[in-house]
Short mmCIF file of C-alpha atoms in Angstrom, two decimals:
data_model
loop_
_atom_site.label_atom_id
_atom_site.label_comp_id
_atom_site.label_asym_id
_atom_site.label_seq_id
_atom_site.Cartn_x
_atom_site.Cartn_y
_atom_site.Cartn_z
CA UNK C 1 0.00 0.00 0.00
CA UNK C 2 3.13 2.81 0.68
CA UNK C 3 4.56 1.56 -2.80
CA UNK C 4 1.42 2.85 -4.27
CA UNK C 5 1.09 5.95 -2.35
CA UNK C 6 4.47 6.89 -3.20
CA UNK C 7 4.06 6.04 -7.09
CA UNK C 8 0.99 8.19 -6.59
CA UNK C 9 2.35 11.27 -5.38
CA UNK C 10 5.40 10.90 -7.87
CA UNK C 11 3.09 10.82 -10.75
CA UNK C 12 1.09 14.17 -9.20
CA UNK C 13 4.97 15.45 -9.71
CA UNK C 14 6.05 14.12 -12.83
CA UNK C 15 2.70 15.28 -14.48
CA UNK C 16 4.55 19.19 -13.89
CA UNK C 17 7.40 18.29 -16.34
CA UNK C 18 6.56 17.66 -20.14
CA UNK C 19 7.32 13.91 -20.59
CA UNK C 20 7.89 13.68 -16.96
CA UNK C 21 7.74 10.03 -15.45
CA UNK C 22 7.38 8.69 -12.03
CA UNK C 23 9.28 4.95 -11.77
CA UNK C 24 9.72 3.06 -8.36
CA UNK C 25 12.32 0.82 -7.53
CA UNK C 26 14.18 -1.00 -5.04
CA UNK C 27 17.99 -0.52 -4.54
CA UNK C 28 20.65 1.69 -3.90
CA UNK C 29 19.61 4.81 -4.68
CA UNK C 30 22.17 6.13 -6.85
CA UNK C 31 22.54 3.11 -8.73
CA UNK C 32 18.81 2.60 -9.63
CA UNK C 33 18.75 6.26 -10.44
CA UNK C 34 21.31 5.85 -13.20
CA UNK C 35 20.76 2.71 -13.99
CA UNK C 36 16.76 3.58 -15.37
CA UNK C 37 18.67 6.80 -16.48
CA UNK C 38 20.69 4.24 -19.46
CA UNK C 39 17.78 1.80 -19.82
CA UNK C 40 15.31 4.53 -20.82
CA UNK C 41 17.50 7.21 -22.65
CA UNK C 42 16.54 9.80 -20.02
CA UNK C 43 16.98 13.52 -20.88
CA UNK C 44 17.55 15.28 -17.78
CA UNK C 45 17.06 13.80 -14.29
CA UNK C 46 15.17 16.27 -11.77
CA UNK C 47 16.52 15.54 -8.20
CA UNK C 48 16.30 16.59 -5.05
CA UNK C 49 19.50 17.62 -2.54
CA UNK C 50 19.39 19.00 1.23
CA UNK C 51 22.33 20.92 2.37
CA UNK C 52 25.46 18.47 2.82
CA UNK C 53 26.90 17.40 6.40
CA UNK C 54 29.58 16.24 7.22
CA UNK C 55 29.25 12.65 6.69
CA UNK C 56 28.20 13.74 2.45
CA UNK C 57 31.93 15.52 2.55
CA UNK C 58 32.81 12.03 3.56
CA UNK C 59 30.74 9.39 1.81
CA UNK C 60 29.07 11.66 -0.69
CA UNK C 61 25.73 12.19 -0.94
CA UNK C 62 23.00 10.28 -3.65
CA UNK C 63 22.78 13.59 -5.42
CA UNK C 64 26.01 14.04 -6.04
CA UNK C 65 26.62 10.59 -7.59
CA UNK C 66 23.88 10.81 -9.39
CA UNK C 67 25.68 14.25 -11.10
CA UNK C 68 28.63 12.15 -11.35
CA UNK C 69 27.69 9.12 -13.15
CA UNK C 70 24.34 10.18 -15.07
CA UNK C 71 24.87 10.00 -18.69
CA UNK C 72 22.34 12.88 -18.98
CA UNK C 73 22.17 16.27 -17.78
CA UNK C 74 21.25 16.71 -14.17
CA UNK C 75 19.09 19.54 -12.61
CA UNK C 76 19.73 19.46 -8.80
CA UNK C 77 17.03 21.27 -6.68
CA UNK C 78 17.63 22.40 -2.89
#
């Protein structure tokens, strides 16, 4: 029931962006991102970053692998 819920709401945002699309899936975050990224010859991935801490100076955060690894552009929103 929260899968659909959260497919729900992502389709409420997707619908703002011409061809937007709202995909769940299971996985590291980054990965998945990127991956669906290659398998669907994505444009431009819209995603979402808070301000970093500490611990993102250290690990990095899913945001900026996603900028480092997408093979499309990559709009960043704070």
């Amino acid at each position: 029931e929260l899968k659909r819920a959260i497919q729900a709401t992502l389709e409420k945002l997707a619908a703002e962006f011409e061809n937007g699309v709202a995909v769940v899936r299971e996985g590291q975050p980054y990965h998945e991102i990127v991956d669906y990224a290659r398998e669907a010859g994505t444009d431009c991935i819209v995603i979402a970053s808070h301000r970093p801490g500490w611990g993102d100076y250290l690990i990095g955060s899913t945001a900026a692998r996603v900028v480092r690894q997408a093979p499309c552009a990559v709009m960043v929103r704070r």
